[in-house]
Amino acid sequence: MGGVPLIARAVRSCLLADGVTDTVVSTDHPAIAAAARAAGARVLERPADLGGDTVSSEAVLLQALDTLEAAGELPDVTVFVQCTSPFIDPADLDAAIARVTAHEADSVFSAVPTHAFLWARRPEGARGVNHSHTHRPRRQDREPHYRETGAFYVVDTAGFRAHAHRFFSRIDLREVPDLHAFEIDTPDDLRLARALAPIAAPETDPVDIDALVTDFDGVHTDDRVTVSQDGTESVTVSRSDGMGVRLLREAGVRVHILSTEANPVVRARADKLGVTVLHGLSDKRAALASWLSDEGLDPSRVAYLGNDVNDLGCMALVGWPVAVPDAHPAVLAAARLVLTRPGGSGAVRELCEHALNSRAQRTDTNSPTDETNEKDAT
């Protein structure tokens, strides 16, 4: 979703939670294991007998805890996170963990309040489940029920192992916002989650990149062109983009333009910016793949900024697919980051600032510090 595997999104939520010491992924699938490690998690190989569709989550958790115990790493608190919930707020994980570590609850799960009128089919016809069909109180007059979101469960480890079930003893819930309660079970759910991502997950990871590649029309320009009576074409660009590119290049980040547009204005703008360019292309994806190989760049550390469907191939090649806010819906869905400024009005500058801020944060993080951050849960 947005260029990031769902398993990586779950791992990152855990890594950003102050109460989590160690993030472990149990899997028997090499690609999932590779994605989990790339996101910063440890991987425990899942035994073949726990790989079937009917195996319970509890069975997998218990096996993982047995493995950790054998290594002398059994946690006091266990956090069970499911990657089918793409919008997990680390603050919610921390709040749930705090309830268990403070011995105020033994089991805490994520839930969202609902005032929905639920019905069930009975032999005698449809009947209300959580209400009487003869009485229809206003929403604000009804006591809310809570829907389990499936995003996370926090349990006291010893109690969980004794009961072999995630719900036991003192059970509590962590109420999460509606937007964070979204769960992916079907392809349609995934399409909806992609559309919700810019709203439900507005915060993004630092854009830590070694190179920025951009489209031209609709990115450096507003996707419009002025045509004079003799057929001469001209476009409008943003001076602020030029300053952003200059600062990014001075920081050691390579900038490259790829475009299908054959008009020499593309090369003229690239020359003005002092960046490399390939234009008049028929296959931008192949051109980008070749450029990445020739430059010896790790695609995961490259951003591509696009706006239309012919950018999708390039966006799929890099770790940071980025879109302008008025991009084609398919491009917005594929983007890991959607900018706030449109093409020709500072979009390139905005992305440059993201990358520059990331470099500054990395420098600060690598500075010596006396502070330590103790954590409590796995």
C-alpha angles and dihedrals in degrees: 000000000000090000094306123105113238090238089056091052090054092047092050092052088055094046090052093051111098092211096058118090102176133018115207129183120202112206144139093204119097095209093050090047091051093049091048093051091046088054091052104263131129116239127223115195109238115225116245093244089061095051100083128108093246097052112115124238088236091061091053093046093049091051091049091050091049088054092049091047091053088055091049092249104110109149124221090226128035123206114199112199127184119209093212086081103072100181105060112155112217088216090063090051090051093049092052092046090051091056091056098040089050089053091239091123139010097208127026125179135182116258141165125215118246134186093188120142104236123205136188132197112245130178088259093049138270114341134183116259102191098019145032111258090218092061122057110181121185117268092249091053095054125089107241122244121209128235117210107235098199091225100117145350124196118199141173101254098220092048092047093052091048094050097032088215133093094229114065144129111347106016121190136168135225109220111222130188119269092248092055092049095071114127128194117221102139139034088255089056089053092052090050092047090053090053092048096047098091089054104033096042105030094154114083135195116259109283094237104177142154096205140023120208120187141185114232114217110063092012107056088020135038088250092255129112133202114222119197124209091264091054097257112150127210135178136198122238134181121254089207089063088058093055091047092052091048093052091046093051090048087054089058099258116135118229123202134175124214121185142162088211112109096194111117090231087085093060091041091057092045090051090050090052093044094235135127120259143189116189139164087052125163095193113033094174093058090045091052093047090052093047093050090050094046092049093045092234126162103236091214088065095050128091124209119196116202144154111193142050094267087065095060094087091054092045090055091057099058138063093233113047105179131186137196112240095251094050125131111284092246090055092048089051092052095047123106088196128026113200125222098221119072126230114287091020102078103296093132090047091052092053091046089054091052090054094044092050089051091054091049091050091049090052091050092047092052091053115106115263136178093211120108128194114215117199133191116199147051 
